[in-house]
XYZ file of C-alpha atoms in Angstrom:
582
model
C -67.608 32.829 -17.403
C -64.628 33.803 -19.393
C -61.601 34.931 -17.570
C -61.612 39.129 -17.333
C -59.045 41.436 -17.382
C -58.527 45.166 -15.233
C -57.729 47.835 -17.567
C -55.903 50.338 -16.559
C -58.499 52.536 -15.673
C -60.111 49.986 -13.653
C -57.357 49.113 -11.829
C -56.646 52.548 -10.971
C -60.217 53.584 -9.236
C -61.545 50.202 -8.693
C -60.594 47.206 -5.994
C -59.989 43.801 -7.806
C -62.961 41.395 -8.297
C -63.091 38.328 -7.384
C -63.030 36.017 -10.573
C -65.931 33.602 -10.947
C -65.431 29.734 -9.879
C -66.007 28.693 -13.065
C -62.865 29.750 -14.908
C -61.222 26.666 -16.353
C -57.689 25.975 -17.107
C -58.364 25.202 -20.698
C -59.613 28.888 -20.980
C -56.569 30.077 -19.316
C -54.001 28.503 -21.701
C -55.909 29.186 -24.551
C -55.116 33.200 -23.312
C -51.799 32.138 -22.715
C -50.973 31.297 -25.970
C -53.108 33.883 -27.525
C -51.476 37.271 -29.136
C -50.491 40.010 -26.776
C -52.934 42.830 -26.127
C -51.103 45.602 -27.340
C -51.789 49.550 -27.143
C -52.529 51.601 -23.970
C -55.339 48.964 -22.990
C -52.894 46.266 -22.504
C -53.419 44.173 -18.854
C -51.201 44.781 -16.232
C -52.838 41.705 -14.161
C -54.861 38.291 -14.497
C -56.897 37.353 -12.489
C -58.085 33.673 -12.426
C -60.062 31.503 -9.986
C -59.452 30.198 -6.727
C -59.391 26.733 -7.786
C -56.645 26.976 -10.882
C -53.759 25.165 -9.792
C -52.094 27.971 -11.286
C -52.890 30.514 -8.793
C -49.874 30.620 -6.701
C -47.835 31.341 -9.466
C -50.108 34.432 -11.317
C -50.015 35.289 -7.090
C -46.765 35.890 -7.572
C -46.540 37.613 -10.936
C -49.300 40.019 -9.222
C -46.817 40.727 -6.490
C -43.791 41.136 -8.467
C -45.600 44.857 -9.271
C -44.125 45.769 -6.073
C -40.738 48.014 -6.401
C -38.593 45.959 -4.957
C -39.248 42.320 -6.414
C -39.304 44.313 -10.390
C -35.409 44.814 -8.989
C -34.845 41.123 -7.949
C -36.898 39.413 -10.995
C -36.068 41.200 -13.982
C -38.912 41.631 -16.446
C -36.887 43.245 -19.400
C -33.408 41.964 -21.358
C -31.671 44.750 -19.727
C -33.052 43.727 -15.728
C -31.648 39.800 -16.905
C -28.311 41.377 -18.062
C -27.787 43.606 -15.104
C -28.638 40.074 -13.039
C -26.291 38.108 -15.238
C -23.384 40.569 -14.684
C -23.945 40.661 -10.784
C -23.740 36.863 -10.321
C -20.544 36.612 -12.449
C -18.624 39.235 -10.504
C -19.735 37.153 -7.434
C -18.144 33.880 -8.950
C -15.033 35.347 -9.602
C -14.928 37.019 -5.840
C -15.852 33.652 -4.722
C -13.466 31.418 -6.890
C -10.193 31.887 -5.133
C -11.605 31.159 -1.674
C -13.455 28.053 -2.850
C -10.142 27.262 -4.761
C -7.807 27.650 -1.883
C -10.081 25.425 0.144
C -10.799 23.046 -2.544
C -7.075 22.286 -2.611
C -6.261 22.301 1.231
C -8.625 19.682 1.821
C -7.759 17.601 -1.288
C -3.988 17.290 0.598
C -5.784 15.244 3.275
C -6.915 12.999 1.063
C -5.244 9.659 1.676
C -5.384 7.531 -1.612
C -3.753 8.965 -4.843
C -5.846 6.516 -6.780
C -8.745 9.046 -6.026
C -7.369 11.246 -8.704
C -5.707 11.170 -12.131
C -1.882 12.178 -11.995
C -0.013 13.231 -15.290
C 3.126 12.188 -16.598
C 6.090 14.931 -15.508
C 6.411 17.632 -18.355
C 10.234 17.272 -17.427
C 12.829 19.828 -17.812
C 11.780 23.233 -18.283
C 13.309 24.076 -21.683
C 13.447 27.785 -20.260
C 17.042 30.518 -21.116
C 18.010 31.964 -18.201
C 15.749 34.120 -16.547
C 15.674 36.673 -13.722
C 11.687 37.181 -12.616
C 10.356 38.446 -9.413
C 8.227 36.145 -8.166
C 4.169 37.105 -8.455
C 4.972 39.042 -11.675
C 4.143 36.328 -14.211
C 0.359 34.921 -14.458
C -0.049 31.277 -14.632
C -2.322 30.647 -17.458
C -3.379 27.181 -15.701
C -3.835 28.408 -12.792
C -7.600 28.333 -13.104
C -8.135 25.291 -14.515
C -10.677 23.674 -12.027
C -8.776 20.502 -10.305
C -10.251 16.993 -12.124
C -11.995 15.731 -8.698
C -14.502 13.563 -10.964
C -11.750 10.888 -12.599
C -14.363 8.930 -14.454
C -15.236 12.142 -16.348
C -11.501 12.786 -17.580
C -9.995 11.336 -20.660
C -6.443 9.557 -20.241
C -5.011 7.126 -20.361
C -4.063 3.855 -17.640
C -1.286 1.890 -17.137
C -2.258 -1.886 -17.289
C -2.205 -2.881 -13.936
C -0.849 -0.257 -12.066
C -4.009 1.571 -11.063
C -2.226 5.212 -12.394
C -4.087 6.716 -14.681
C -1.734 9.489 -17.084
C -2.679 12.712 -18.673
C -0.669 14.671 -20.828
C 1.017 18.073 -21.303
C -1.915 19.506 -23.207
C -4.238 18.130 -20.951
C -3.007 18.020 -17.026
C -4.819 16.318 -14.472
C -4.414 16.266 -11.083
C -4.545 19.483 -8.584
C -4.161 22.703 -9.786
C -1.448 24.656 -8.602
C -1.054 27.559 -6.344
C 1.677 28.860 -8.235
C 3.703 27.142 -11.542
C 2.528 24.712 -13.922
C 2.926 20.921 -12.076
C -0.034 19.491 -11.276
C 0.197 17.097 -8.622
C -2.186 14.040 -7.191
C -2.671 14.465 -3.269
C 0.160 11.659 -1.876
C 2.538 13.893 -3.535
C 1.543 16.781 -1.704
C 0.200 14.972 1.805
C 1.061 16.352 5.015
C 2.460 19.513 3.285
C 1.098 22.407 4.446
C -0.003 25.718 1.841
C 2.446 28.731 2.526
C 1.725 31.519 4.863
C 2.006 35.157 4.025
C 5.474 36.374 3.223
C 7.117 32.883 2.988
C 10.266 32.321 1.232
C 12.560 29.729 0.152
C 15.987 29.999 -0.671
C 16.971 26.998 -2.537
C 20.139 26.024 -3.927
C 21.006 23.200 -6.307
C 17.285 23.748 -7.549
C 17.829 23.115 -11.589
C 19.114 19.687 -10.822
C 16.819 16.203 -10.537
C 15.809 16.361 -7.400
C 15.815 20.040 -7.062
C 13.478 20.759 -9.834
C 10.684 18.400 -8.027
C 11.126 20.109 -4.568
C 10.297 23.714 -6.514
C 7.416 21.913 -8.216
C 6.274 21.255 -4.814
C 6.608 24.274 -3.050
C 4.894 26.226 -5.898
C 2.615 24.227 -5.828
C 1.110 25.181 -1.748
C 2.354 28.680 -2.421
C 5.672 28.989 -1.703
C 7.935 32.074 -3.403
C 11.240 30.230 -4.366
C 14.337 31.619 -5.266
C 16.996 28.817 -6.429
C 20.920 29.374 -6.828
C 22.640 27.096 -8.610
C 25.651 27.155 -11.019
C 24.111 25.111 -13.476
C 26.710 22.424 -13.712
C 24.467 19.306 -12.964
C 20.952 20.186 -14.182
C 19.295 22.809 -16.509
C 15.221 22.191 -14.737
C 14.560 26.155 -15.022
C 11.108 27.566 -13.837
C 9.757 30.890 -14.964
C 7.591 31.039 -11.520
C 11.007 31.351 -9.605
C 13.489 33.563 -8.927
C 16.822 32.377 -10.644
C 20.388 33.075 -9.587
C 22.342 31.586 -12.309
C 25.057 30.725 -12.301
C 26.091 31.390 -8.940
C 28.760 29.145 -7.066
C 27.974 28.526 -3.361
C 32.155 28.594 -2.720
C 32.011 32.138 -3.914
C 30.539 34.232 -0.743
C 29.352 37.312 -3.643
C 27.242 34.610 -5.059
C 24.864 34.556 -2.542
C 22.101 36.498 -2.119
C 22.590 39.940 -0.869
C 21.910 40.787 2.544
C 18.553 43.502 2.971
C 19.175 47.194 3.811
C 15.165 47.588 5.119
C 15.145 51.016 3.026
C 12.139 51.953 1.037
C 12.853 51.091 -2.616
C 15.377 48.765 -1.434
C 17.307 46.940 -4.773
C 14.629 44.289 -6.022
C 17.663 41.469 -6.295
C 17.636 42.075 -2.273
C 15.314 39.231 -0.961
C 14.036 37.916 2.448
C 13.778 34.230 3.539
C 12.178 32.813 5.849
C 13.572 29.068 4.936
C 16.621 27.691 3.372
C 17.033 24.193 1.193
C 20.804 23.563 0.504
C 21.094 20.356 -2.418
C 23.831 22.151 -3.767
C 27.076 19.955 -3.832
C 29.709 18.107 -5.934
C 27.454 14.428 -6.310
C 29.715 11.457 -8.065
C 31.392 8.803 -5.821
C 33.981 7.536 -8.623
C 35.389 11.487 -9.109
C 35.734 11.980 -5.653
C 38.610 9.230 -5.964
C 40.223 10.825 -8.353
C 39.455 14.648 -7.362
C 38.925 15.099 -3.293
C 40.177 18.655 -3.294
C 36.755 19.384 -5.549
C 34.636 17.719 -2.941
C 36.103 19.525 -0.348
C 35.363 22.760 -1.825
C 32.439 22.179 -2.297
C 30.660 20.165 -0.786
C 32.369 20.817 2.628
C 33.248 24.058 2.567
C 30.482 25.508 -0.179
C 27.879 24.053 2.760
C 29.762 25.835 5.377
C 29.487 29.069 3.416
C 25.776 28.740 3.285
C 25.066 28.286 6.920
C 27.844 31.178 7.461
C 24.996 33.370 5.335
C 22.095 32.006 7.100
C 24.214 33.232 10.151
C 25.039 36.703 8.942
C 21.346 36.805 7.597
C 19.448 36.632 10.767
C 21.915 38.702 12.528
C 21.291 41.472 10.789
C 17.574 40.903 10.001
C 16.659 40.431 13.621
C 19.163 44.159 14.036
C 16.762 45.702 10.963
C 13.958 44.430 13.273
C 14.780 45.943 16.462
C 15.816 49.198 14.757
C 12.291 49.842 13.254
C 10.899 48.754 15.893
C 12.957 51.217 18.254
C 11.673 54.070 15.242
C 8.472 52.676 15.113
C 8.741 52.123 11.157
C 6.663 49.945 9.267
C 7.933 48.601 5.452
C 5.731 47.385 2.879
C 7.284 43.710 3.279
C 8.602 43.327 6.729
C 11.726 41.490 7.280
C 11.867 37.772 7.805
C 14.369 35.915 9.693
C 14.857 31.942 8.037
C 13.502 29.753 10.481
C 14.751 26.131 9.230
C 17.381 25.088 7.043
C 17.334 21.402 5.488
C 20.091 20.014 3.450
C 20.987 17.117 1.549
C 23.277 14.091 2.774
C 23.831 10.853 1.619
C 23.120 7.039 2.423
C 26.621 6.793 1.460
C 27.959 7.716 5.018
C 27.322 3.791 5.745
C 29.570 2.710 3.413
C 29.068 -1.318 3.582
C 27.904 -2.294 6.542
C 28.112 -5.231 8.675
C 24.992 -7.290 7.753
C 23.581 -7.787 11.746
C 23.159 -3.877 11.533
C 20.618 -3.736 8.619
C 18.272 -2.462 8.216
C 20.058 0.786 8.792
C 19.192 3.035 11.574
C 20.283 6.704 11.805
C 22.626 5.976 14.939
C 24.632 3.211 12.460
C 28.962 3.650 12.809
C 29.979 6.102 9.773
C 31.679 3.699 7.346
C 32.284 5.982 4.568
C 34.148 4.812 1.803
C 35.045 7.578 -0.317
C 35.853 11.384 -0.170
C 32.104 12.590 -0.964
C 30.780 10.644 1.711
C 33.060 11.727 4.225
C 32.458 15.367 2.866
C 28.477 14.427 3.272
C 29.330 13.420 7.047
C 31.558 16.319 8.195
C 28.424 18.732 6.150
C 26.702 16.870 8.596
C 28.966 17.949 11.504
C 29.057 21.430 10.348
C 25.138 22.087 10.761
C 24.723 20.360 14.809
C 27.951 22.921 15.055
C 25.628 25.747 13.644
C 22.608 25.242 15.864
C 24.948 24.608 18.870
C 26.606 28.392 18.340
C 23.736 30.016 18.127
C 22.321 28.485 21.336
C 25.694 29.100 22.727
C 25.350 32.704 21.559
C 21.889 33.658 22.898
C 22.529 32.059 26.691
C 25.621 34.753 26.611
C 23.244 37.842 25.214
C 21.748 39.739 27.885
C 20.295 41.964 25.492
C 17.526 40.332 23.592
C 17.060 37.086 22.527
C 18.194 36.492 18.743
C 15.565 33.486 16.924
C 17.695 30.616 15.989
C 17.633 28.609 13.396
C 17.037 24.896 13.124
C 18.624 22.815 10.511
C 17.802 18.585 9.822
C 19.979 16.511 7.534
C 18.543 14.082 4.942
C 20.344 11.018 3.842
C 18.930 9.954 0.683
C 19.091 6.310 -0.662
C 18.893 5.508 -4.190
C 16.552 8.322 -5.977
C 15.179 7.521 -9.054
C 12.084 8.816 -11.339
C 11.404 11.603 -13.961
C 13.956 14.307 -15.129
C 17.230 12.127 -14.204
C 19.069 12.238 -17.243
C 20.423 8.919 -18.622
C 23.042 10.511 -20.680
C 23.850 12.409 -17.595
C 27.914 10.028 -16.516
C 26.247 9.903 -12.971
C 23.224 8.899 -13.337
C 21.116 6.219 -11.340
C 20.766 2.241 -12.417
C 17.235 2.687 -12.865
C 17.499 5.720 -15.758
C 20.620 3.450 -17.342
C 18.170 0.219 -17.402
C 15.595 1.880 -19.260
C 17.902 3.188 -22.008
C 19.213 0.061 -22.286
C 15.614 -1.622 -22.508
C 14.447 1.161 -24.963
C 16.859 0.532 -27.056
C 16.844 -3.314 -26.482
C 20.160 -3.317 -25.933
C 21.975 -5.665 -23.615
C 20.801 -4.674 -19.468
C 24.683 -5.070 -18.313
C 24.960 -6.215 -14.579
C 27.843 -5.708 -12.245
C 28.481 -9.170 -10.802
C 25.321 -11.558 -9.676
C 22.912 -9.128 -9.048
C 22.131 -10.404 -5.753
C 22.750 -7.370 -4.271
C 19.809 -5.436 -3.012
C 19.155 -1.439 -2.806
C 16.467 0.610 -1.345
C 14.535 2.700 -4.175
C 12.908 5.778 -3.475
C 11.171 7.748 -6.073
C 11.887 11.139 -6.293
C 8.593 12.834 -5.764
C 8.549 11.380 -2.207
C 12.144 13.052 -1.145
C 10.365 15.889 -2.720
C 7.576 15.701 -0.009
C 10.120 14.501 2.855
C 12.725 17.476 1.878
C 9.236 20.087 2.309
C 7.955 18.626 5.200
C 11.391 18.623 7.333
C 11.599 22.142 6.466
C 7.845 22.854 7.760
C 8.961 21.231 11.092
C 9.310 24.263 13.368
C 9.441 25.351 16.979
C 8.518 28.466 18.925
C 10.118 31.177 18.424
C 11.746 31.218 22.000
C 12.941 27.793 21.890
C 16.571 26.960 21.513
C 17.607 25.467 17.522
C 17.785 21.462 17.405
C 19.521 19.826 15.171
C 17.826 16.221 13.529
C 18.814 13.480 10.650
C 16.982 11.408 8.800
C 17.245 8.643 6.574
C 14.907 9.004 3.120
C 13.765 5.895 1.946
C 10.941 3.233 1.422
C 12.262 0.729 4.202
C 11.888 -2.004 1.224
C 14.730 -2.957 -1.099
C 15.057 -5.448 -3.821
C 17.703 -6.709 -6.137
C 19.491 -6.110 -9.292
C 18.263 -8.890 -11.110
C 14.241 -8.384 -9.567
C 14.719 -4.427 -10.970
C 16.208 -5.465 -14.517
C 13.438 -8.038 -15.363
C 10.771 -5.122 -13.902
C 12.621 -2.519 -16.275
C 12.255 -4.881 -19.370
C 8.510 -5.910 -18.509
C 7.684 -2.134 -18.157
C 9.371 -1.230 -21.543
C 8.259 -3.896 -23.079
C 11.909 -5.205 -24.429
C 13.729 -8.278 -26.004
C 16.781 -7.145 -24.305
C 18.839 -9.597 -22.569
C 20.359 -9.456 -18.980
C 24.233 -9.843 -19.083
C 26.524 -10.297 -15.821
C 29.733 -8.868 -16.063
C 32.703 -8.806 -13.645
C 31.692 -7.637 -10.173
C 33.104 -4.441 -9.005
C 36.181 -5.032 -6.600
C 34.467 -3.246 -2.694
C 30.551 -3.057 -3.897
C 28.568 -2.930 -1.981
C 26.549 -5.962 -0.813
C 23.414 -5.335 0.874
C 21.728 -1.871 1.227
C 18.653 -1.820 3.324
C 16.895 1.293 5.287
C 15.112 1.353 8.033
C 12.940 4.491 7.750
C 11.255 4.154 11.570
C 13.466 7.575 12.500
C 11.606 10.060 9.679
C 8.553 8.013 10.472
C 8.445 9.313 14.470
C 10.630 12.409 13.515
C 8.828 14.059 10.857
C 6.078 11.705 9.875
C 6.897 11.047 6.715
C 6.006 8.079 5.432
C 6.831 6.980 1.429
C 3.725 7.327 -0.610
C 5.009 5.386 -3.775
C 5.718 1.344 -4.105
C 9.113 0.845 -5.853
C 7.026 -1.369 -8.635
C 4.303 2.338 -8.782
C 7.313 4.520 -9.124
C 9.302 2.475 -11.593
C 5.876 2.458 -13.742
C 5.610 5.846 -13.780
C 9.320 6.569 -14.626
C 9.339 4.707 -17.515
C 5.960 5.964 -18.888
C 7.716 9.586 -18.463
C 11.177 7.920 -20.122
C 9.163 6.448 -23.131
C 7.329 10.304 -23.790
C 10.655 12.325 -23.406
C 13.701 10.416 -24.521
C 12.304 8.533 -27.114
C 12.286 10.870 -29.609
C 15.782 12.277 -28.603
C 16.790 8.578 -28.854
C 15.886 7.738 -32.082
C 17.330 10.500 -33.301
C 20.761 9.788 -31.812
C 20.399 6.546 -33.754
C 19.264 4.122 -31.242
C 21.548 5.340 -28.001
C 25.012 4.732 -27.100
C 26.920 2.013 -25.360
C 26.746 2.584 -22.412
C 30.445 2.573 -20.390
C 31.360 -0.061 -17.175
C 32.108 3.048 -15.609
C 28.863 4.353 -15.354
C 27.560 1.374 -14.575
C 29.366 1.478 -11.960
C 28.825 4.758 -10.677
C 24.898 4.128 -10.702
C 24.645 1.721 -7.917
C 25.497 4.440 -5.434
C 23.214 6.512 -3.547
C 21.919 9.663 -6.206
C 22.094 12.997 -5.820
C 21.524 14.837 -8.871
């Protein structure tokens, strides 16, 4: 019997009947595909046997009549756009949450080889700029993190096990804030910001400065950087910039806050301080101490005069609203940890039975900036020591101290450090020698051996000192650390490398040695290991790979049109085998 349909009528006044056994399925596609009944007779239901496997789903059809499941399973274009529209605003609630998460469990991800990095973009080619942080949109910022490698398009360095990407197409994860996008050892152990965090940051346009605001954009961070713009030009649009501003000049740093509503918006709070700021090139401290003194010596003690002044009046803003019971729209913030930048030069040349170097090794500075880098030193265990002193006199209240850990770098190397730049490192002076296939000039045998750490890692150590904090009860400590890879090599290994990786016919030439050069330089980095837990994510051989892929994609251009680079001076060759800080 033929499959039989309720007209409205029927189905009005009359219960459904039962439909007979015998309807087949080839009956009920051939009404499937037949024309629509159209006019007011047209069925509302079908009704088919028990024993058509398509039962369940005309069941359900039958049941969709029901007010509630016509709202959930649209029938019409309108009920499917009204659906559409309600599961795309719930994506983009959704996305930030799953994004956040996404990238806080990426950072526990122990092997970079998991995901693509990217070449650095190097310096920002950015004029001076003045912008509150939050107001400017990253248009990255959405771009879903490449966590499926064999789906992305770049290309690999033979051998290395990095695979590249480039500007127009970054790979890696996404920021929270800016435009690097980093793979997860550059961002391990380093925890994403908490609400109303801020970092004060001077000496942040130069080399190593620029990578430490990458990083803190990148978990969240706001930054503000002050520097006077006299070793690096690395401006970033997501930061706040105080340029030029001299850290000897006490009006050039940042204005203390009044807690008023509508408060100046060039008043900021802090709740961390990075100081890099300083005077950086061993050779012109011979010639020009007074300079390092100013600056390095007594610009640091300016800063951690400010942090001082800071907090004091902060923590008096705090206890005054508190006292009124006031509330602001962004609540004070005392800085909690201040980190700052010394140098592996403070061991001058040491006797041989004491390498590898320890933290505890005899000061044997051999020049004006390291003994300014020593005494800086000096001056921050004498800042955490007054304010303990201060708080066991106050009977008062207890005012939060700050702590504050020094960082001896070794030899820092990798993208953004400038090669026409007089101070630069040996490694960026190689490679322009190899691009060019010039002669690689060595000082002496090149037996001597140095410790090279690549940038991206005192990036991380520099963030996660500063993220090293106590309770807010406890007295300040003071720490130091050496920065470094615990492996060094020598001249000669690092100038064959450099040629290899550029691919050059240069030849290596030994000059005269320099008269007091240092022999051996090796690091033992056990003390940031227990310390801090820090622990250098990138091989010497990884790094130098990656620097020179970055070299050949900014500075070859800029190269050949300078007419094949110049010669490059016995003084700065000299100057490069010293401990960087640019």
């Amino acid at each position: 019997m033929p499959t039989k349909f309720n007209d409205e009528e029927n189905s009005a006044n009359k219960p459904r009947r039962r439909p007979s056994p015998s309807t087949s399925m080839d009956s009920f596609q051939k009404l499937r595909t037949s024309d629509p009944v159209e006019g007011p007779s047209a069925p509302s239901h079908l009704e088919i046997s028990d024993q058509d496997p398509s039962r369940n789903y005309h069941s359900a059809s039958r049941s969709a009549s029901s007010p509630l499941l016509r709202v959930l399973i649209p029938t019409t274009p309108r009920g499917f756009l009204l659906l559409f529209l309600t599961l795309l605003l719930f994506l983009v609630t959704l996305f930030p949450y799953a994004k956040n998460r996404y990238i806080d469990e990426a950072a526990h991800r122990d092997s970079p080889s998991d995901f693509h990095t990217k070449h650095d973009l190097g310096p920002h080619k950015k004029a001076h700029v003045f912008v509150k942080p939050g107001n400017v949109k990253n248009k990255h910022k959405d771009v879903a993190a490449a966590d499926a490698p064999d789906e992305v398009v770049s290309d690999e360095i033979e051998g290395s096990g990095i695979a590249t990407g480039s500007e127009s197409h970054p790979v890696g994860v996404p920021p929270m804030n800016g435009l690097a996008y980093l793979a997860p050892a550059e961002f391990r152990d380093v925890r994403l910001a908490r609400p109303n965090e801020s970092v004060l940051l001077t000496g942040g346009l130069g080399f190593i400065g620029s990578h430490v605001v990458d990083l803190l954009l990148h978990r969240g961070f706001k930054v503000t950087i002050l520097d006077d713009e006299s070793n690096g030009h690395n401006h970033n649009k997501f930061c706040r910039e105080m340029v030029p501003n001299d850290i000897t000049v006490v009006g050039d740093l940042p204005k203390f806050p009044t807690g008023e509503e509508g408060e100046d918006e060039e008043v900021m709070y802090f709740t961390h301080v990075i100081h890099l700021a300083a005077a950086i090139s061993v050779a012109e401290s011979m010639n020009d101490p007074d300079k390092y003194e100013r600056i390095n010596y007594g610009g640091s003690q300016k800063v951690l005069d400010w942090v001082r002044g800071y907090n004091s009046h902060v923590y008096s803003l705090l206890q005054s609203k508190k006292k009124k019971q006031q509330k602001s729209r962004q609540p004070p913030t005392l800085v909690r940890k201040i980190v700052a930048a010394s140098s592996a030069a403070i061991y001058g040349d040491p006797d041989p039975a004491l390498l590898p170097l320890r933290e505890p090794t005899p000061y044997g500075g051999l020049s004006p900036y390291a003994d300014t880098k020593y005494r800086m030193e000096g001056l921050m265990r004498g800042f955490v020591d007054s304010q303990n002193a201060d708080n066991k006199k106050q009977d008062d209240g207890f005012v939060p101290a700050a702590s504050a850990t020094a960082l001896r770098f070794f030899n820092v190397y990798g993208p953004r450090q400038d090669p026409k730049n007089p101070y630069s490192g040996v490694i960026s002076l190689f490679l322009e020698m190899a691009s060019n296939n010039k002669n690689i000039t060595i000082l002496g045998d090149g037996l001597m051996t140095r410790d090279f750490v690549y940038v991206k890692d005192v990036a991380r150590a520099v963030t996660m000192a500063l993220l090293q904090e106590k309770d807010e009860k406890e007295p300040a400590s003071f720490s130091v650390y050496n920065v470094c890879t615990g492996t060094s090599i020598t001249i000669n290994t690092l100038a064959e490398q450099v040629k290899q990786s550029m691919g050059s016919s240069s030849e290596i030439v030994h000059l005269d040695p320099r008269e007091g050069d240092i022999r051996d330089s090796r690091c033992n980095p056990g003390g940031a290991v227990k310390g801090m837990g820090f622990v250098a994510a990138v091989s010497q051989e990884e790094g130098l790979e990656k620097t020179a892929g970055w070299f050949r994609e900014v500075n070859g251009s800029r190269l050949l049109m300078e007419g094949r680079g110049d010669r490059i001076s016995r003084r700065r060759l000299e100057e490069s085998f010293y401990p960087e800080l640019i």
